[in-house]
Every structure is written in C-alpha cells, then in structure tokens.
CSV table of C-alpha atoms and ligand atoms in Angstrom, one decimal:
chain,number,residue,atom,x,y,z
A,1,MET,CA,183.9,49.8,193.8
A,2,SER,CA,182.0,51.8,191.2
A,3,TYR,CA,179.0,50.1,189.5
A,4,GLU,CA,178.2,49.6,185.8
A,5,HIS,CA,175.5,47.0,186.0
A,6,ILE,CA,173.6,47.9,189.1
A,7,LEU,CA,172.5,51.0,190.9
A,8,TYR,CA,172.8,51.3,194.7
A,9,ASP,CA,171.9,53.9,197.2
A,10,SER,CA,170.8,54.1,200.8
A,11,THR,CA,168.6,56.8,202.3
A,12,GLU,CA,166.7,56.9,205.5
A,13,GLY,CA,167.5,53.3,206.3
A,14,VAL,CA,166.2,52.0,202.9
A,15,ALA,CA,168.9,50.5,200.6
A,16,ARG,CA,167.9,50.1,197.0
A,17,LEU,CA,169.7,47.8,194.7
A,18,THR,CA,168.5,48.0,191.1
A,19,LEU,CA,169.7,45.4,188.6
A,20,ASN,CA,170.6,47.7,185.7
A,21,ARG,CA,170.9,45.9,182.3
A,22,PRO,CA,167.4,46.8,181.0
A,23,ASP,CA,168.2,45.8,177.4
A,24,LYS,CA,168.9,42.3,178.5
A,25,LEU,CA,166.1,42.2,181.1
A,26,ASN,CA,168.8,42.6,183.8
A,27,ALA,CA,170.3,39.1,183.1
A,28,PHE,CA,173.3,38.3,185.3
A,29,THR,CA,176.8,38.4,184.1
A,30,THR,CA,179.9,37.6,186.2
A,31,ALA,CA,180.6,41.4,186.5
A,32,MET,CA,177.1,42.1,187.7
A,33,HIS,CA,177.4,39.3,190.3
A,34,ALA,CA,180.5,41.0,191.7
A,35,GLU,CA,178.8,44.3,191.9
A,36,VAL,CA,175.7,42.8,193.7
A,37,ARG,CA,178.1,41.1,196.2
A,38,ASP,CA,179.8,44.4,196.8
A,39,ALA,CA,176.6,46.2,197.4
A,40,LEU,CA,175.2,43.6,199.7
A,41,GLY,CA,178.3,44.0,201.8
A,42,ARG,CA,177.6,47.7,202.1
A,43,THR,CA,174.1,47.5,203.5
A,44,ARG,CA,175.0,47.0,207.2
A,45,ALA,CA,177.9,49.6,207.2
A,46,ASP,CA,175.8,52.3,205.7
A,47,GLY,CA,173.1,52.0,208.3
A,48,SER,CA,170.4,50.4,206.1
A,49,ARG,CA,167.6,48.7,207.9
A,50,VAL,CA,165.8,47.2,204.9
A,51,LEU,CA,167.0,46.3,201.4
A,52,VAL,CA,164.9,46.6,198.3
A,53,ILE,CA,166.0,44.7,195.1
A,54,THR,CA,164.3,45.6,191.9
A,55,GLY,CA,165.1,45.8,188.1
A,56,ALA,CA,165.5,48.6,185.7
A,57,GLY,CA,163.2,48.8,182.7
A,58,ARG,CA,160.5,46.3,181.9
A,59,GLY,CA,162.0,43.3,183.6
A,60,PHE,CA,163.1,42.2,187.0
A,61,CYS,CA,165.8,39.7,186.0
A,62,ALA,CA,166.0,37.1,183.3
A,63,GLY,CA,168.5,34.9,185.2
A,64,GLN,CA,171.9,34.1,183.8
A,65,ASP,CA,173.0,36.0,180.7
A,66,LEU,CA,172.8,33.2,178.1
A,67,ALA,CA,174.9,35.1,175.6
A,68,ASP,CA,177.8,34.3,178.0
A,69,ARG,CA,177.0,30.6,177.7
A,70,ALA,CA,176.8,30.1,173.9
A,71,VAL,CA,179.6,27.8,172.8
A,72,ALA,CA,181.1,27.8,169.3
A,73,PRO,CA,181.4,24.3,167.8
A,74,GLY,CA,184.4,22.7,169.4
A,75,GLY,CA,184.6,25.4,172.0
A,76,ARG,CA,184.9,24.9,175.7
A,77,ARG,CA,181.8,24.8,177.8
A,78,VAL,CA,181.5,26.9,181.0
A,79,ASP,CA,181.4,24.7,184.2
A,80,LEU,CA,178.0,25.6,185.5
A,81,GLY,CA,178.7,24.0,188.9
A,82,ASP,CA,181.5,26.5,189.2
A,83,SER,CA,179.3,29.4,188.3
A,84,ILE,CA,176.7,28.3,190.9
A,85,GLU,CA,179.3,27.8,193.6
A,86,LYS,CA,181.0,31.2,193.0
A,87,ASN,CA,178.1,33.4,192.1
A,88,TYR,CA,174.5,32.1,192.6
A,89,ALA,CA,174.8,30.1,195.8
A,90,PRO,CA,176.7,32.9,197.7
A,91,LEU,CA,174.1,35.4,196.5
A,92,ILE,CA,171.2,33.4,197.8
A,93,LEU,CA,172.9,32.7,201.1
A,94,ALA,CA,173.9,36.4,201.5
A,95,LEU,CA,170.3,37.5,201.1
A,96,ARG,CA,169.1,34.9,203.6
A,97,ARG,CA,171.8,35.9,206.1
A,98,LEU,CA,171.4,39.6,205.8
A,99,PRO,CA,170.2,40.8,209.3
A,100,MET,CA,167.4,43.0,207.9
A,101,PRO,CA,164.3,42.4,205.8
A,102,VAL,CA,164.9,42.1,202.0
A,103,ILE,CA,162.1,43.0,199.7
A,104,ALA,CA,162.0,41.8,196.1
A,105,ALA,CA,160.1,44.5,194.2
A,106,VAL,CA,159.3,42.5,191.1
A,107,ASN,CA,158.5,45.1,188.5
A,108,GLY,CA,158.4,42.8,185.5
A,109,VAL,CA,159.3,39.3,184.3
A,110,ALA,CA,161.5,37.3,186.7
A,111,ALA,CA,162.9,34.2,184.9
A,112,GLY,CA,165.3,31.5,185.8
A,113,ALA,CA,167.7,32.5,188.5
A,114,GLY,CA,166.0,35.9,188.4
A,115,ALA,CA,162.7,34.2,189.7
A,116,ASN,CA,164.6,32.3,192.4
A,117,LEU,CA,166.5,35.4,193.4
A,118,ALA,CA,163.2,37.1,194.1
A,119,LEU,CA,161.9,34.1,195.9
A,120,ALA,CA,164.9,34.1,198.2
A,121,CYS,CA,164.0,37.5,199.4
A,122,ASP,CA,161.9,37.8,202.6
A,123,LEU,CA,159.0,39.7,201.1
A,124,VAL,CA,158.1,39.6,197.4
A,125,ILE,CA,155.8,42.3,196.1
A,126,ALA,CA,155.1,42.2,192.4
A,127,ALA,CA,153.3,44.5,189.9
A,128,HIS,CA,150.3,42.9,188.3
A,129,GLY,CA,152.2,43.0,185.0
A,130,ALA,CA,155.1,41.0,186.4
A,131,SER,CA,155.5,37.2,186.1
A,132,PHE,CA,157.6,34.3,187.3
A,133,ILE,CA,159.1,31.7,185.0
A,134,GLN,CA,161.1,28.7,186.1
A,135,ALA,CA,162.7,28.9,182.6
A,136,PHE,CA,165.4,26.3,183.3
A,137,SER,CA,163.7,23.2,181.8
A,138,LYS,CA,163.5,25.1,178.5
A,139,ILE,CA,167.2,25.0,178.2
A,140,GLY,CA,167.9,21.7,179.8
A,141,LEU,CA,168.7,22.7,183.3
A,142,LEU,CA,167.1,22.3,186.7
A,143,PRO,CA,165.9,25.2,188.9
A,144,ASP,CA,168.9,26.6,190.8
A,145,SER,CA,169.5,29.5,193.1
A,146,GLY,CA,167.5,27.6,195.7
A,147,GLY,CA,164.5,27.0,193.5
A,148,THR,CA,164.2,23.3,194.2
A,149,TRP,CA,164.3,24.1,198.0
A,150,THR,CA,162.2,27.2,198.0
A,151,LEU,CA,159.4,26.2,195.6
A,152,PRO,CA,158.1,23.1,197.4
A,153,ARG,CA,158.3,24.9,200.8
A,154,LEU,CA,156.2,27.8,199.5
A,155,ILE,CA,153.7,26.1,197.3
A,156,GLY,CA,154.0,22.3,197.8
A,157,ASN,CA,155.4,19.6,195.6
A,158,ALA,CA,152.6,19.5,193.1
A,159,ARG,CA,152.8,23.1,192.0
A,160,ALA,CA,156.6,23.2,192.4
A,161,ILE,CA,157.0,20.3,190.0
A,162,GLY,CA,154.5,21.7,187.6
A,163,LEU,CA,156.3,25.1,187.5
A,164,ALA,CA,159.8,23.5,187.3
A,165,MET,CA,159.1,20.9,184.7
A,166,LEU,CA,156.8,23.0,182.4
A,167,GLY,CA,158.6,26.3,182.7
A,168,ASP,CA,155.3,28.1,182.1
A,169,LYS,CA,154.8,31.8,183.0
A,170,LEU,CA,153.0,32.4,186.3
A,171,SER,CA,151.3,35.8,186.6
A,172,ALA,CA,152.0,37.9,189.7
A,173,ALA,CA,148.3,37.6,190.7
A,174,GLU,CA,148.4,33.9,190.5
A,175,ALA,CA,151.7,33.8,192.3
A,176,ALA,CA,150.1,35.7,195.2
A,177,HIS,CA,147.0,33.5,195.1
A,178,TRP,CA,149.3,30.4,195.4
A,179,GLY,CA,151.2,31.9,198.3
A,180,LEU,CA,154.4,32.0,196.2
A,181,ILE,CA,154.8,35.7,196.9
A,182,TRP,CA,153.6,38.2,199.6
A,183,ARG,CA,151.3,40.2,197.3
A,184,SER,CA,150.7,41.6,193.9
A,185,VAL,CA,149.5,45.2,193.3
A,186,ASP,CA,148.2,47.3,190.4
A,187,ASP,CA,151.0,48.5,188.2
A,188,ALA,CA,150.1,52.1,188.8
A,189,GLU,CA,150.2,51.6,192.6
A,190,PHE,CA,153.4,49.5,192.6
A,191,PRO,CA,156.1,52.2,193.2
A,192,ALA,CA,154.2,53.7,196.0
A,193,ALA,CA,153.4,50.3,197.5
A,194,VAL,CA,157.1,49.4,197.5
A,195,ASP,CA,158.1,52.7,199.0
A,196,ALA,CA,155.5,52.3,201.8
A,197,LEU,CA,156.5,48.8,202.6
A,198,ALA,CA,160.2,49.7,202.6
A,199,ALA,CA,159.6,52.8,204.8
A,200,ARG,CA,157.5,50.7,207.2
A,201,LEU,CA,160.2,48.1,207.6
A,202,ALA,CA,163.0,50.7,207.9
A,203,ALA,CA,161.2,52.0,211.0
A,204,ALA,CA,160.6,48.6,212.5
A,205,PRO,CA,162.7,46.8,215.2
A,206,THR,CA,165.4,45.5,212.9
A,207,LEU,CA,167.0,43.2,215.3
A,208,ALA,CA,163.7,41.5,216.0
A,209,LEU,CA,163.0,41.1,212.3
A,210,ALA,CA,166.5,39.7,211.8
A,211,ARG,CA,165.9,37.1,214.5
A,212,THR,CA,162.4,36.4,213.1
A,213,LYS,CA,163.9,35.6,209.7
A,214,GLU,CA,166.6,33.4,211.1
A,215,ALA,CA,164.1,31.5,213.2
A,216,ILE,CA,161.6,31.0,210.5
A,217,TYR,CA,164.1,29.8,207.8
A,218,GLY,CA,166.1,27.7,210.2
A,219,GLY,CA,162.9,26.2,211.7
A,220,TRP,CA,162.4,23.9,208.6
A,221,GLU,CA,165.4,21.9,209.8
A,222,ARG,CA,164.5,21.6,213.5
A,223,SER,CA,162.1,19.7,215.7
A,224,LEU,CA,159.4,21.7,217.6
A,225,GLU,CA,161.5,21.2,220.8
A,226,ALA,CA,164.6,22.6,219.2
A,227,GLN,CA,162.6,25.5,217.7
A,228,LEU,CA,161.2,26.4,221.1
A,229,ASP,CA,164.8,26.6,222.4
A,230,VAL,CA,165.7,28.9,219.5
A,231,GLU,CA,162.7,31.2,220.3
A,232,ARG,CA,163.7,31.2,224.0
A,233,ASP,CA,167.2,32.3,223.2
A,234,ALA,CA,166.2,34.9,220.7
A,235,GLN,CA,163.6,36.3,223.0
A,236,ARG,CA,166.1,36.5,225.8
A,237,GLU,CA,168.4,38.5,223.6
A,238,LEU,CA,165.6,40.7,222.3
A,239,GLY,CA,164.3,41.3,225.8
A,240,GLU,CA,167.6,43.2,226.4
A,241,SER,CA,167.3,45.3,223.3
A,242,GLU,CA,166.6,49.1,223.1
A,243,ASP,CA,163.7,48.4,220.8
A,244,TYR,CA,161.9,46.2,223.2
A,245,ALA,CA,162.2,48.8,226.0
A,246,GLU,CA,161.0,51.4,223.5
A,247,GLY,CA,158.1,49.2,222.3
A,248,VAL,CA,156.8,48.6,225.8
A,249,ALA,CA,157.3,52.2,226.9
A,250,ALA,CA,155.4,53.4,223.8
A,251,PHE,CA,152.6,50.9,224.4
A,252,VAL,CA,152.1,52.0,228.0
A,253,ALA,CA,152.3,55.7,227.0
A,254,LYS,CA,149.9,55.1,224.1
A,255,ARG,CA,152.3,56.6,221.6
A,256,THR,CA,153.9,55.4,218.4
A,257,PRO,CA,157.3,53.7,219.1
A,258,ARG,CA,160.5,55.0,217.7
A,259,PHE,CA,162.6,52.0,217.0
A,260,VAL,CA,166.4,52.3,216.4
A,261,GLY,CA,167.0,48.8,215.1
A,262,ARG,CA,169.0,47.6,218.1
B,1,T3D,O1,174.9,29.4,183.6
B,1,T3D,C1,175.0,29.4,184.8
B,1,T3D,O2,175.9,30.1,185.4
B,1,T3D,C2,174.1,28.5,185.6
B,1,T3D,C3,173.0,29.2,186.2
B,1,T3D,C4,171.9,29.4,185.5
B,1,T3D,C5,170.8,30.3,186.0
B,1,T3D,C6,169.7,30.6,185.0
B,1,T3D,O3,169.1,31.7,185.2
B,1,T3D,S1,169.4,29.6,183.7
B,1,T3D,C7,168.0,30.4,183.0
B,1,T3D,C8,168.4,31.6,182.1
B,1,T3D,N1,167.3,32.4,181.7
B,1,T3D,C9,166.4,32.1,180.8
B,1,T3D,O4,166.5,31.0,180.2
B,1,T3D,C10,165.4,33.1,180.4
B,1,T3D,C11,165.7,33.6,179.0
B,1,T3D,N2,164.8,34.6,178.6
B,1,T3D,C12,163.5,34.4,178.2
B,1,T3D,O5,163.0,33.3,178.2
B,1,T3D,C13,162.7,35.6,177.8
B,1,T3D,O6,163.6,36.6,177.5
B,1,T3D,C14,161.7,36.1,178.9
B,1,T3D,C15,160.6,35.1,179.0
B,1,T3D,C16,162.4,36.3,180.2
B,1,T3D,C17,161.1,37.4,178.4
B,1,T3D,O7,160.6,37.3,177.1
B,1,T3D,P1,160.3,38.6,176.3
B,1,T3D,O8,159.6,38.2,175.0
B,1,T3D,O9,159.5,39.6,177.1
B,1,T3D,O10,161.7,39.4,176.0
B,1,T3D,P2,162.8,39.0,175.0
B,1,T3D,O11,162.5,39.6,173.7
B,1,T3D,O12,163.0,37.5,175.0
B,1,T3D,O13,164.1,39.6,175.7
B,1,T3D,C18,164.4,41.0,175.6
B,1,T3D,C19,165.9,41.1,175.4
B,1,T3D,O14,166.5,40.5,176.5
B,1,T3D,C20,166.4,40.3,174.2
B,1,T3D,O15,167.5,40.9,173.7
B,1,T3D,P3,167.5,41.6,172.2
B,1,T3D,O16,167.2,40.5,171.3
B,1,T3D,O17,166.5,42.6,172.3
B,1,T3D,O18,168.9,42.1,172.0
B,1,T3D,C21,166.8,39.0,174.8
B,1,T3D,O19,167.8,38.3,174.1
B,1,T3D,C22,167.4,39.5,176.1
B,1,T3D,N3,167.4,38.5,177.2
B,1,T3D,C23,166.4,38.0,177.9
B,1,T3D,N4,166.8,37.1,178.7
B,1,T3D,C24,168.1,36.9,178.5
B,1,T3D,C25,168.5,37.8,177.5
B,1,T3D,N5,169.8,37.9,177.1
B,1,T3D,C26,170.7,37.1,177.7
B,1,T3D,N6,170.4,36.2,178.7
B,1,T3D,C27,169.1,36.1,179.1
B,1,T3D,N7,168.8,35.2,180.1
C-alpha cells in the first residue's frame, strides 16, 4: 500500500510513523486510518524494535477530521459508533498489543482522539510547546479512543473529569507534572531527545519490554495473586531468551550487552 496521509519508514530497528496532513493538524480521515493500520501491520515484519508516532508540521493530531462530519440540513449523519468500532478502537488496541515499545513524540497540539492516541502509547515525550486537549465536550461528545479508561488511571478521577468536562488545554509541562506523560522537553532539544529515546529502546531486550507492557496494562484487571502468576510465567519464558543469556554474560564480563530482541 502506498501512503498519501502518513509517512512511514524503518531504519536500524526504529519505525517512524508520521501523521502527515499538516494543514489540518493531522486530523484523522478514514483513508488515514487505513494507512496507519497498514503501517502498524508492517512494523514486526520489517524488524522494527520500537515505533515512534509523531505529526508533521505544527500539530501532533487534532483527532477526527470534523469536515467529514458536517451534515447539510436534512443530510444523513455518520454513525459515530461505527467509526469507533472500525477505526479508533482497533487503532488503540493495535498500539497496546504491538510487541515493542511505542513512543508518542508529541510535537504540537494533540486534541480529541489525537490526545488519546498519544496517551495510548507506552511512552509519551512532548515538546514544551505541545499541549493536550480533551476537545470532545466542546462538540458534544465524550472522550473516546480509550480516554475515559486511560485518563483516570494515569491522573485519577478528579483531574480526568476536569480535563474531560472542561476540554481545556493542558501544557506539555503540566501534563508531565501531573504524570499524564513520560516527560516534556525544550522544543529545541525535542528531536534529539526523541531520537535518543528511540535508539535506546531499539537496542533494548524487545521481548522483555513486550512482556513488561503486557503485564503492566493487564495488571489493572487482576488480583495481586494473579499478577504474580503472570510475572512467573513471563519470567520463565524470558529466562530462556537469548537476551537474558546475553544480559547476564555482559554483566559478568563487565561489558555493554548487545541485545537482539529475542
Ligand atoms: O467522528 C468520529 O468518528 C468519532 C470520533 C471522534 C474523535 C474525535 O477526535 S472528536 C474531536 C475532534 N477534534 C476536535 O474537536 C479538535 C478540533 N480542533 C481544534 O479545536 C483546534 O484546531 C485546535 C485546538 C486543535 C488547534 O487550534 P489552532 O488555533 O492552533 O489551529 P486551527 O486554526 O484551529 O486549525 C488549523 C487548521 O486545522 C484549520 O484549517 P484551516 O482553517 O486553516 O483550513 C482547522 O480547521 C484545521 N483543523 C484543526 N482541527 C481539525 C481541523 N480540520 C478538521 N478536523 C479537525 N479536527
């Protein structure tokens, strides 16, 4: 599939997916969803060990393209439930299920489903000039793309409800201070900080990171006893991995490990 609305490439284990409708702050259309789905399906086959999602131009993503939702008087409305089921929900689940770390490199405003797309990623790094807006209440919707699930887990009900009901802009610095995102960095340092983070994760023991992400996200639904079982089973599997053998050998030899991701 060739892409019109995104850019995708993978080099040295780092896949980069850039939402590329800068004039519309990278708002999602159905066509863009299809391209993102296709690109996410490529990451494992092309040997990527980390995925970076970012936006072209001054925005990260402004959520659904609302020009596609305007209805002429007497016209037929789009079934939003259908749109969630076919596009947004599969996108969020695909990111959570990807067996590698996913970085949201939030270069600018992230609004609506664009904000919650970022928050569905494993590590969110944002430029100081970026911001997060649960824009849904401004147009009579509720936070989707996992927002009602993710927000209270990350920042508690009080702040989740405040953001969701008021739809106010939250700066990247405040988002980091609240624990909504991993970190925010100076705009000038942002590209280098993203590259360094991606390179570091691409050289990490990918299988262990995949099991870490599964265990942490799945843990919310389990008892401590059940979680200990999950950790036992994953550790048993990881104990057989090439990367564990390499990690121990490197530690004993006092050298830097060279992980292969298996
Ligand atoms: O529908 C379904 O399938 C259900 C799922 C819904 C998920 C959702 O995401 S609903 C929420 C949709 N998003 C929003 O409500 C956000 C709308 N955008 C904004 O509020 C503002 O654009 C921002 C706060 C994000 C940024 O403001 P600002 O002042 O920096 O930029 P701007 O001038 O508003 O936008 C720049 C251009 O992008 C502008 O186009 P123009 O006039 O220069 O041709 C603007 O119309 C366009 N744009 C921004 N957001 C969207 C958009 N075009 C279409 N859809 C957008 N969401």
